Amino acid sequence: MAFSHVNKKGVKYYLHSKAFTLKSGRVQTLFYFGKEAKANALDAVPKGYKVSETVNGLPVLKKV
């Protein structure tokens, strides 16, 4: 089951991640929220992060 967050406007968002390799060879992981749960959806918030919202109500991950 994908992790979901309902914002202050009542819209449900699902947490996703994508890993890609930089030119230096380091692997970078990108976390993002989407309105639909897709194949790369996560089951929980990664350790060391918390869910917050922008002024407009968009969910974002912040480091703790």
PDB file of N, CA, C and O in Angstrom:
ATOM      1  N   MET A   1       0.845  -1.179   0.000  1.00  0.00           N
ATOM      2  CA  MET A   1       0.000   0.000   0.000  1.00  0.00           C
ATOM      3  C   MET A   1       0.891   1.243   0.000  1.00  0.00           C
ATOM      4  O   MET A   1       1.788   1.378   0.816  1.00  0.00           O
ATOM      5  N   ALA A   2       0.664   2.127  -0.909  1.00  0.00           N
ATOM      6  CA  ALA A   2       1.474   3.332  -1.072  1.00  0.00           C
ATOM      7  C   ALA A   2       1.166   4.337   0.040  1.00  0.00           C
ATOM      8  O   ALA A   2       0.027   4.472   0.480  1.00  0.00           O
ATOM      9  N   PHE A   3       2.211   5.057   0.489  1.00  0.00           N
ATOM     10  CA  PHE A   3       2.038   6.095   1.494  1.00  0.00           C
ATOM     11  C   PHE A   3       1.272   7.251   0.875  1.00  0.00           C
ATOM     12  O   PHE A   3       1.590   7.714  -0.219  1.00  0.00           O
ATOM     13  N   SER A   4       0.250   7.733   1.575  1.00  0.00           N
ATOM     14  CA  SER A   4      -0.533   8.858   1.070  1.00  0.00           C
ATOM     15  C   SER A   4      -0.604   9.952   2.126  1.00  0.00           C
ATOM     16  O   SER A   4      -0.491   9.696   3.324  1.00  0.00           O
ATOM     17  N   HIS A   5      -0.774  11.173   1.658  1.00  0.00           N
ATOM     18  CA  HIS A   5      -0.897  12.339   2.526  1.00  0.00           C
ATOM     19  C   HIS A   5      -2.033  13.192   1.989  1.00  0.00           C
ATOM     20  O   HIS A   5      -2.082  13.492   0.791  1.00  0.00           O
ATOM     21  N   VAL A   6      -2.953  13.577   2.875  1.00  0.00           N
ATOM     22  CA  VAL A   6      -4.045  14.465   2.485  1.00  0.00           C
ATOM     23  C   VAL A   6      -3.673  15.870   2.947  1.00  0.00           C
ATOM     24  O   VAL A   6      -3.423  16.095   4.136  1.00  0.00           O
ATOM     25  N   ASN A   7      -3.627  16.807   2.004  1.00  0.00           N
ATOM     26  CA  ASN A   7      -3.209  18.164   2.346  1.00  0.00           C
ATOM     27  C   ASN A   7      -4.357  18.948   2.957  1.00  0.00           C
ATOM     28  O   ASN A   7      -5.468  18.445   3.125  1.00  0.00           O
ATOM     29  N   LYS A   8      -4.091  20.216   3.305  1.00  0.00           N
ATOM     30  CA  LYS A   8      -5.083  21.048   3.975  1.00  0.00           C
ATOM     31  C   LYS A   8      -6.297  21.364   3.100  1.00  0.00           C
ATOM     32  O   LYS A   8      -7.338  21.751   3.608  1.00  0.00           O
ATOM     33  N   LYS A   9      -6.164  21.156   1.788  1.00  0.00           N
ATOM     34  CA  LYS A   9      -7.284  21.378   0.868  1.00  0.00           C
ATOM     35  C   LYS A   9      -8.103  20.101   0.647  1.00  0.00           C
ATOM     36  O   LYS A   9      -9.097  20.123  -0.057  1.00  0.00           O
ATOM     37  N   GLY A  10      -7.654  18.986   1.213  1.00  0.00           N
ATOM     38  CA  GLY A  10      -8.373  17.727   1.085  1.00  0.00           C
ATOM     39  C   GLY A  10      -7.971  16.888  -0.112  1.00  0.00           C
ATOM     40  O   GLY A  10      -8.652  15.920  -0.437  1.00  0.00           O
ATOM     41  N   VAL A  11      -6.864  17.217  -0.766  1.00  0.00           N
ATOM     42  CA  VAL A  11      -6.389  16.471  -1.936  1.00  0.00           C
ATOM     43  C   VAL A  11      -5.395  15.410  -1.463  1.00  0.00           C
ATOM     44  O   VAL A  11      -4.503  15.696  -0.675  1.00  0.00           O
ATOM     45  N   LYS A  12      -5.540  14.189  -1.958  1.00  0.00           N
ATOM     46  CA  LYS A  12      -4.665  13.091  -1.563  1.00  0.00           C
ATOM     47  C   LYS A  12      -3.497  12.967  -2.533  1.00  0.00           C
ATOM     48  O   LYS A  12      -3.685  12.979  -3.748  1.00  0.00           O
ATOM     49  N   TYR A  13      -2.283  12.878  -1.960  1.00  0.00           N
ATOM     50  CA  TYR A  13      -1.061  12.727  -2.743  1.00  0.00           C
ATOM     51  C   TYR A  13      -0.334  11.460  -2.308  1.00  0.00           C
ATOM     52  O   TYR A  13      -0.375  11.093  -1.133  1.00  0.00           O
ATOM     53  N   TYR A  14       0.357  10.809  -3.238  1.00  0.00           N
ATOM     54  CA  TYR A  14       1.111   9.583  -2.980  1.00  0.00           C
ATOM     55  C   TYR A  14       2.602   9.857  -3.148  1.00  0.00           C
ATOM     56  O   TYR A  14       3.011  10.559  -4.063  1.00  0.00           O
ATOM     57  N   LEU A  15       3.408   9.268  -2.258  1.00  0.00           N
ATOM     58  CA  LEU A  15       4.853   9.469  -2.264  1.00  0.00           C
ATOM     59  C   LEU A  15       5.526   8.494  -3.226  1.00  0.00           C
ATOM     60  O   LEU A  15       5.251   7.293  -3.194  1.00  0.00           O
ATOM     61  N   HIS A  16       6.410   9.023  -4.091  1.00  0.00           N
ATOM     62  CA  HIS A  16       7.159   8.230  -5.065  1.00  0.00           C
ATOM     63  C   HIS A  16       8.651   8.514  -4.927  1.00  0.00           C
ATOM     64  O   HIS A  16       9.036   9.512  -4.337  1.00  0.00           O
ATOM     65  N   SER A  17       9.462   7.635  -5.493  1.00  0.00           N
ATOM     66  CA  SER A  17      10.900   7.884  -5.531  1.00  0.00           C
ATOM     67  C   SER A  17      11.457   7.422  -6.863  1.00  0.00           C
ATOM     68  O   SER A  17      10.886   6.552  -7.530  1.00  0.00           O
ATOM     69  N   LYS A  18      12.582   8.035  -7.233  1.00  0.00           N
ATOM     70  CA  LYS A  18      13.264   7.659  -8.468  1.00  0.00           C
ATOM     71  C   LYS A  18      14.758   7.810  -8.223  1.00  0.00           C
ATOM     72  O   LYS A  18      15.204   8.844  -7.726  1.00  0.00           O
ATOM     73  N   ALA A  19      15.525   6.789  -8.547  1.00  0.00           N
ATOM     74  CA  ALA A  19      16.978   6.833  -8.388  1.00  0.00           C
ATOM     75  C   ALA A  19      17.616   6.976  -9.769  1.00  0.00           C
ATOM     76  O   ALA A  19      17.203   6.326 -10.727  1.00  0.00           O
ATOM     77  N   PHE A  20      18.623   7.842  -9.856  1.00  0.00           N
ATOM     78  CA  PHE A  20      19.349   8.016 -11.104  1.00  0.00           C
ATOM     79  C   PHE A  20      20.812   8.301 -10.794  1.00  0.00           C
ATOM     80  O   PHE A  20      21.158   8.716  -9.697  1.00  0.00           O
ATOM     81  N   THR A  21      21.668   8.063 -11.767  1.00  0.00           N
ATOM     82  CA  THR A  21      23.106   8.231 -11.594  1.00  0.00           C
ATOM     83  C   THR A  21      23.558   9.565 -12.181  1.00  0.00           C
ATOM     84  O   THR A  21      23.229   9.893 -13.322  1.00  0.00           O
ATOM     85  N   LEU A  22      24.313  10.309 -11.399  1.00  0.00           N
ATOM     86  CA  LEU A  22      24.858  11.588 -11.853  1.00  0.00           C
ATOM     87  C   LEU A  22      26.103  11.359 -12.706  1.00  0.00           C
ATOM     88  O   LEU A  22      26.641  10.242 -12.749  1.00  0.00           O
ATOM     89  N   LYS A  23      26.584  12.381 -13.374  1.00  0.00           N
ATOM     90  CA  LYS A  23      27.784  12.263 -14.199  1.00  0.00           C
ATOM     91  C   LYS A  23      28.996  11.834 -13.377  1.00  0.00           C
ATOM     92  O   LYS A  23      29.890  11.166 -13.885  1.00  0.00           O
ATOM     93  N   SER A  24      29.021  12.213 -12.111  1.00  0.00           N
ATOM     94  CA  SER A  24      30.143  11.848 -11.245  1.00  0.00           C
ATOM     95  C   SER A  24      30.095  10.382 -10.823  1.00  0.00           C
ATOM     96  O   SER A  24      31.031   9.884 -10.226  1.00  0.00           O
ATOM     97  N   GLY A  25      28.980   9.702 -11.115  1.00  0.00           N
ATOM     98  CA  GLY A  25      28.839   8.304 -10.745  1.00  0.00           C
ATOM     99  C   GLY A  25      28.055   8.088  -9.459  1.00  0.00           C
ATOM    100  O   GLY A  25      27.720   6.966  -9.106  1.00  0.00           O
ATOM    101  N   ARG A  26      27.754   9.171  -8.746  1.00  0.00           N
ATOM    102  CA  ARG A  26      26.998   9.071  -7.506  1.00  0.00           C
ATOM    103  C   ARG A  26      25.524   8.833  -7.823  1.00  0.00           C
ATOM    104  O   ARG A  26      24.977   9.398  -8.770  1.00  0.00           O
ATOM    105  N   VAL A  27      24.875   8.002  -7.017  1.00  0.00           N
ATOM    106  CA  VAL A  27      23.456   7.714  -7.203  1.00  0.00           C
ATOM    107  C   VAL A  27      22.645   8.705  -6.375  1.00  0.00           C
ATOM    108  O   VAL A  27      22.859   8.848  -5.169  1.00  0.00           O
ATOM    109  N   GLN A  28      21.727   9.402  -7.023  1.00  0.00           N
ATOM    110  CA  GLN A  28      20.870  10.398  -6.377  1.00  0.00           C
ATOM    111  C   GLN A  28      19.447   9.860  -6.356  1.00  0.00           C
ATOM    112  O   GLN A  28      18.968   9.325  -7.355  1.00  0.00           O
ATOM    113  N   THR A  29      18.751   9.998  -5.232  1.00  0.00           N
ATOM    114  CA  THR A  29      17.359   9.576  -5.125  1.00  0.00           C
ATOM    115  C   THR A  29      16.476  10.806  -5.041  1.00  0.00           C
ATOM    116  O   THR A  29      16.691  11.676  -4.207  1.00  0.00           O
ATOM    117  N   LEU A  30      15.461  10.858  -5.879  1.00  0.00           N
ATOM    118  CA  LEU A  30      14.520  11.960  -5.925  1.00  0.00           C
ATOM    119  C   LEU A  30      13.202  11.477  -5.332  1.00  0.00           C
ATOM    120  O   LEU A  30      12.680  10.438  -5.743  1.00  0.00           O
ATOM    121  N   PHE A  31      12.668  12.214  -4.364  1.00  0.00           N
ATOM    122  CA  PHE A  31      11.368  11.898  -3.773  1.00  0.00           C
ATOM    123  C   PHE A  31      10.377  12.943  -4.249  1.00  0.00           C
ATOM    124  O   PHE A  31      10.676  14.134  -4.263  1.00  0.00           O
ATOM    125  N   TYR A  32       9.174  12.505  -4.625  1.00  0.00           N
ATOM    126  CA  TYR A  32       8.158  13.438  -5.090  1.00  0.00           C
ATOM    127  C   TYR A  32       6.771  12.892  -4.798  1.00  0.00           C
ATOM    128  O   TYR A  32       6.588  11.695  -4.551  1.00  0.00           O
ATOM    129  N   PHE A  33       5.791  13.779  -4.797  1.00  0.00           N
ATOM    130  CA  PHE A  33       4.398  13.406  -4.561  1.00  0.00           C
ATOM    131  C   PHE A  33       3.609  13.537  -5.850  1.00  0.00           C
ATOM    132  O   PHE A  33       3.836  14.454  -6.636  1.00  0.00           O
ATOM    133  N   GLY A  34       2.671  12.621  -6.053  1.00  0.00           N
ATOM    134  CA  GLY A  34       1.801  12.656  -7.222  1.00  0.00           C
ATOM    135  C   GLY A  34       0.380  12.332  -6.813  1.00  0.00           C
ATOM    136  O   GLY A  34       0.139  11.730  -5.766  1.00  0.00           O
ATOM    137  N   LYS A  35      -0.576  12.706  -7.633  1.00  0.00           N
ATOM    138  CA  LYS A  35      -1.981  12.474  -7.309  1.00  0.00           C
ATOM    139  C   LYS A  35      -2.419  11.039  -7.550  1.00  0.00           C
ATOM    140  O   LYS A  35      -3.480  10.630  -7.078  1.00  0.00           O
ATOM    141  N   GLU A  36      -1.618  10.256  -8.275  1.00  0.00           N
ATOM    142  CA  GLU A  36      -1.928   8.849  -8.540  1.00  0.00           C
ATOM    143  C   GLU A  36      -0.781   7.981  -8.052  1.00  0.00           C
ATOM    144  O   GLU A  36       0.381   8.350  -8.193  1.00  0.00           O
ATOM    145  N   ALA A  37      -1.109   6.807  -7.508  1.00  0.00           N
ATOM    146  CA  ALA A  37      -0.077   5.861  -7.075  1.00  0.00           C
ATOM    147  C   ALA A  37       0.394   5.075  -8.295  1.00  0.00           C
ATOM    148  O   ALA A  37      -0.412   4.455  -8.982  1.00  0.00           O
ATOM    149  N   LYS A  38       1.682   5.121  -8.576  1.00  0.00           N
ATOM    150  CA  LYS A  38       2.247   4.418  -9.727  1.00  0.00           C
ATOM    151  C   LYS A  38       3.189   3.325  -9.251  1.00  0.00           C
ATOM    152  O   LYS A  38       3.291   3.046  -8.061  1.00  0.00           O
ATOM    153  N   ALA A  39       3.926   2.710 -10.169  1.00  0.00           N
ATOM    154  CA  ALA A  39       4.777   1.557  -9.863  1.00  0.00           C
ATOM    155  C   ALA A  39       5.895   1.892  -8.886  1.00  0.00           C
ATOM    156  O   ALA A  39       6.299   1.044  -8.100  1.00  0.00           O
ATOM    157  N   ASN A  40       6.408   3.109  -8.886  1.00  0.00           N
ATOM    158  CA  ASN A  40       7.521   3.455  -8.010  1.00  0.00           C
ATOM    159  C   ASN A  40       7.075   4.152  -6.724  1.00  0.00           C
ATOM    160  O   ASN A  40       7.832   4.879  -6.112  1.00  0.00           O
ATOM    161  N   ALA A  41       5.832   3.897  -6.288  1.00  0.00           N
ATOM    162  CA  ALA A  41       5.309   4.481  -5.053  1.00  0.00           C
ATOM    163  C   ALA A  41       5.952   3.806  -3.840  1.00  0.00           C
ATOM    164  O   ALA A  41       6.248   2.611  -3.858  1.00  0.00           O
ATOM    165  N   LEU A  42       6.169   4.593  -2.789  1.00  0.00           N
ATOM    166  CA  LEU A  42       6.777   4.084  -1.560  1.00  0.00           C
ATOM    167  C   LEU A  42       5.704   3.736  -0.537  1.00  0.00           C
ATOM    168  O   LEU A  42       4.633   4.332  -0.516  1.00  0.00           O
ATOM    169  N   ASP A  43       6.022   2.776   0.336  1.00  0.00           N
ATOM    170  CA  ASP A  43       5.080   2.358   1.372  1.00  0.00           C
ATOM    171  C   ASP A  43       5.158   3.218   2.621  1.00  0.00           C
ATOM    172  O   ASP A  43       4.226   3.235   3.421  1.00  0.00           O
ATOM    173  N   ALA A  44       6.266   3.922   2.826  1.00  0.00           N
ATOM    174  CA  ALA A  44       6.435   4.742   4.021  1.00  0.00           C
ATOM    175  C   ALA A  44       7.381   5.897   3.722  1.00  0.00           C
ATOM    176  O   ALA A  44       8.108   5.881   2.729  1.00  0.00           O
ATOM    177  N   VAL A  45       7.372   6.872   4.617  1.00  0.00           N
ATOM    178  CA  VAL A  45       8.298   8.006   4.505  1.00  0.00           C
ATOM    179  C   VAL A  45       9.693   7.495   4.836  1.00  0.00           C
ATOM    180  O   VAL A  45       9.867   6.768   5.811  1.00  0.00           O
ATOM    181  N   PRO A  46      10.708   7.845   4.043  1.00  0.00           N
ATOM    182  CA  PRO A  46      12.072   7.398   4.324  1.00  0.00           C
ATOM    183  C   PRO A  46      12.556   7.876   5.693  1.00  0.00           C
ATOM    184  O   PRO A  46      12.132   8.934   6.179  1.00  0.00           O
ATOM    185  N   LYS A  47      13.428   7.086   6.294  1.00  0.00           N
ATOM    186  CA  LYS A  47      13.971   7.419   7.604  1.00  0.00           C
ATOM    187  C   LYS A  47      14.741   8.733   7.521  1.00  0.00           C
ATOM    188  O   LYS A  47      15.506   8.955   6.590  1.00  0.00           O
ATOM    189  N   GLY A  48      14.509   9.618   8.490  1.00  0.00           N
ATOM    190  CA  GLY A  48      15.190  10.903   8.511  1.00  0.00           C
ATOM    191  C   GLY A  48      14.451  12.011   7.782  1.00  0.00           C
ATOM    192  O   GLY A  48      14.955  13.117   7.670  1.00  0.00           O
ATOM    193  N   TYR A  49      13.252  11.750   7.285  1.00  0.00           N
ATOM    194  CA  TYR A  49      12.449  12.742   6.582  1.00  0.00           C
ATOM    195  C   TYR A  49      11.085  12.871   7.242  1.00  0.00           C
ATOM    196  O   TYR A  49      10.623  11.971   7.924  1.00  0.00           O
ATOM    197  N   LYS A  50      10.434  14.015   7.027  1.00  0.00           N
ATOM    198  CA  LYS A  50       9.059  14.215   7.474  1.00  0.00           C
ATOM    199  C   LYS A  50       8.294  14.931   6.375  1.00  0.00           C
ATOM    200  O   LYS A  50       8.883  15.605   5.520  1.00  0.00           O
ATOM    201  N   VAL A  51       6.985  14.784   6.383  1.00  0.00           N
ATOM    202  CA  VAL A  51       6.136  15.420   5.368  1.00  0.00           C
ATOM    203  C   VAL A  51       5.727  16.797   5.874  1.00  0.00           C
ATOM    204  O   VAL A  51       5.318  16.958   7.025  1.00  0.00           O
ATOM    205  N   SER A  52       5.863  17.789   5.015  1.00  0.00           N
ATOM    206  CA  SER A  52       5.460  19.150   5.302  1.00  0.00           C
ATOM    207  C   SER A  52       4.684  19.662   4.098  1.00  0.00           C
ATOM    208  O   SER A  52       4.624  18.984   3.068  1.00  0.00           O
ATOM    209  N   GLU A  53       4.075  20.830   4.230  1.00  0.00           N
ATOM    210  CA  GLU A  53       3.325  21.413   3.116  1.00  0.00           C
ATOM    211  C   GLU A  53       3.823  22.821   2.813  1.00  0.00           C
ATOM    212  O   GLU A  53       4.226  23.548   3.714  1.00  0.00           O
ATOM    213  N   THR A  54       3.770  23.179   1.537  1.00  0.00           N
ATOM    214  CA  THR A  54       4.092  24.540   1.148  1.00  0.00           C
ATOM    215  C   THR A  54       2.886  25.426   1.459  1.00  0.00           C
ATOM    216  O   THR A  54       1.830  24.945   1.872  1.00  0.00           O
ATOM    217  N   VAL A  55       3.028  26.709   1.229  1.00  0.00           N
ATOM    218  CA  VAL A  55       1.937  27.650   1.467  1.00  0.00           C
ATOM    219  C   VAL A  55       0.730  27.309   0.592  1.00  0.00           C
ATOM    220  O   VAL A  55      -0.418  27.471   1.007  1.00  0.00           O
ATOM    221  N   ASN A  56       1.007  26.785  -0.605  1.00  0.00           N
ATOM    222  CA  ASN A  56      -0.060  26.433  -1.544  1.00  0.00           C
ATOM    223  C   ASN A  56      -0.696  25.085  -1.257  1.00  0.00           C
ATOM    224  O   ASN A  56      -1.634  24.688  -1.936  1.00  0.00           O
ATOM    225  N   GLY A  57      -0.187  24.336  -0.278  1.00  0.00           N
ATOM    226  CA  GLY A  57      -0.760  23.048   0.080  1.00  0.00           C
ATOM    227  C   GLY A  57      -0.095  21.863  -0.575  1.00  0.00           C
ATOM    228  O   GLY A  57      -0.562  20.744  -0.424  1.00  0.00           O
ATOM    229  N   LEU A  58       1.010  22.071  -1.304  1.00  0.00           N
ATOM    230  CA  LEU A  58       1.700  20.950  -1.931  1.00  0.00           C
ATOM    231  C   LEU A  58       2.579  20.248  -0.897  1.00  0.00           C
ATOM    232  O   LEU A  58       3.343  20.900  -0.186  1.00  0.00           O
ATOM    233  N   PRO A  59       2.493  18.925  -0.802  1.00  0.00           N
ATOM    234  CA  PRO A  59       3.333  18.210   0.167  1.00  0.00           C
ATOM    235  C   PRO A  59       4.770  18.110  -0.317  1.00  0.00           C
ATOM    236  O   PRO A  59       5.026  17.946  -1.510  1.00  0.00           O
ATOM    237  N   VAL A  60       5.711  18.214   0.610  1.00  0.00           N
ATOM    238  CA  VAL A  60       7.135  18.081   0.331  1.00  0.00           C
ATOM    239  C   VAL A  60       7.775  17.284   1.467  1.00  0.00           C
ATOM    240  O   VAL A  60       7.242  17.234   2.560  1.00  0.00           O
ATOM    241  N   LEU A  61       8.924  16.666   1.180  1.00  0.00           N
ATOM    242  CA  LEU A  61       9.681  15.974   2.217  1.00  0.00           C
ATOM    243  C   LEU A  61      10.766  16.905   2.724  1.00  0.00           C
ATOM    244  O   LEU A  61      11.438  17.576   1.937  1.00  0.00           O
ATOM    245  N   LYS A  62      10.948  16.928   4.041  1.00  0.00           N
ATOM    246  CA  LYS A  62      11.992  17.723   4.654  1.00  0.00           C
ATOM    247  C   LYS A  62      12.821  16.814   5.532  1.00  0.00           C
ATOM    248  O   LYS A  62      12.293  15.886   6.162  1.00  0.00           O
ATOM    249  N   LYS A  63      14.128  17.081   5.585  1.00  0.00           N
ATOM    250  CA  LYS A  63      14.990  16.310   6.472  1.00  0.00           C
ATOM    251  C   LYS A  63      14.720  16.724   7.907  1.00  0.00           C
ATOM    252  O   LYS A  63      14.514  17.896   8.196  1.00  0.00           O
ATOM    253  N   VAL A  64      14.736  15.734   8.784  1.00  0.00           N
ATOM    254  CA  VAL A  64      14.488  15.999  10.208  1.00  0.00           C
ATOM    255  C   VAL A  64      15.747  16.486  10.867  1.00  0.00           C
ATOM    256  O   VAL A  64      16.830  16.149  10.567  1.00  0.00           O
TER     257      VAL A  64
END
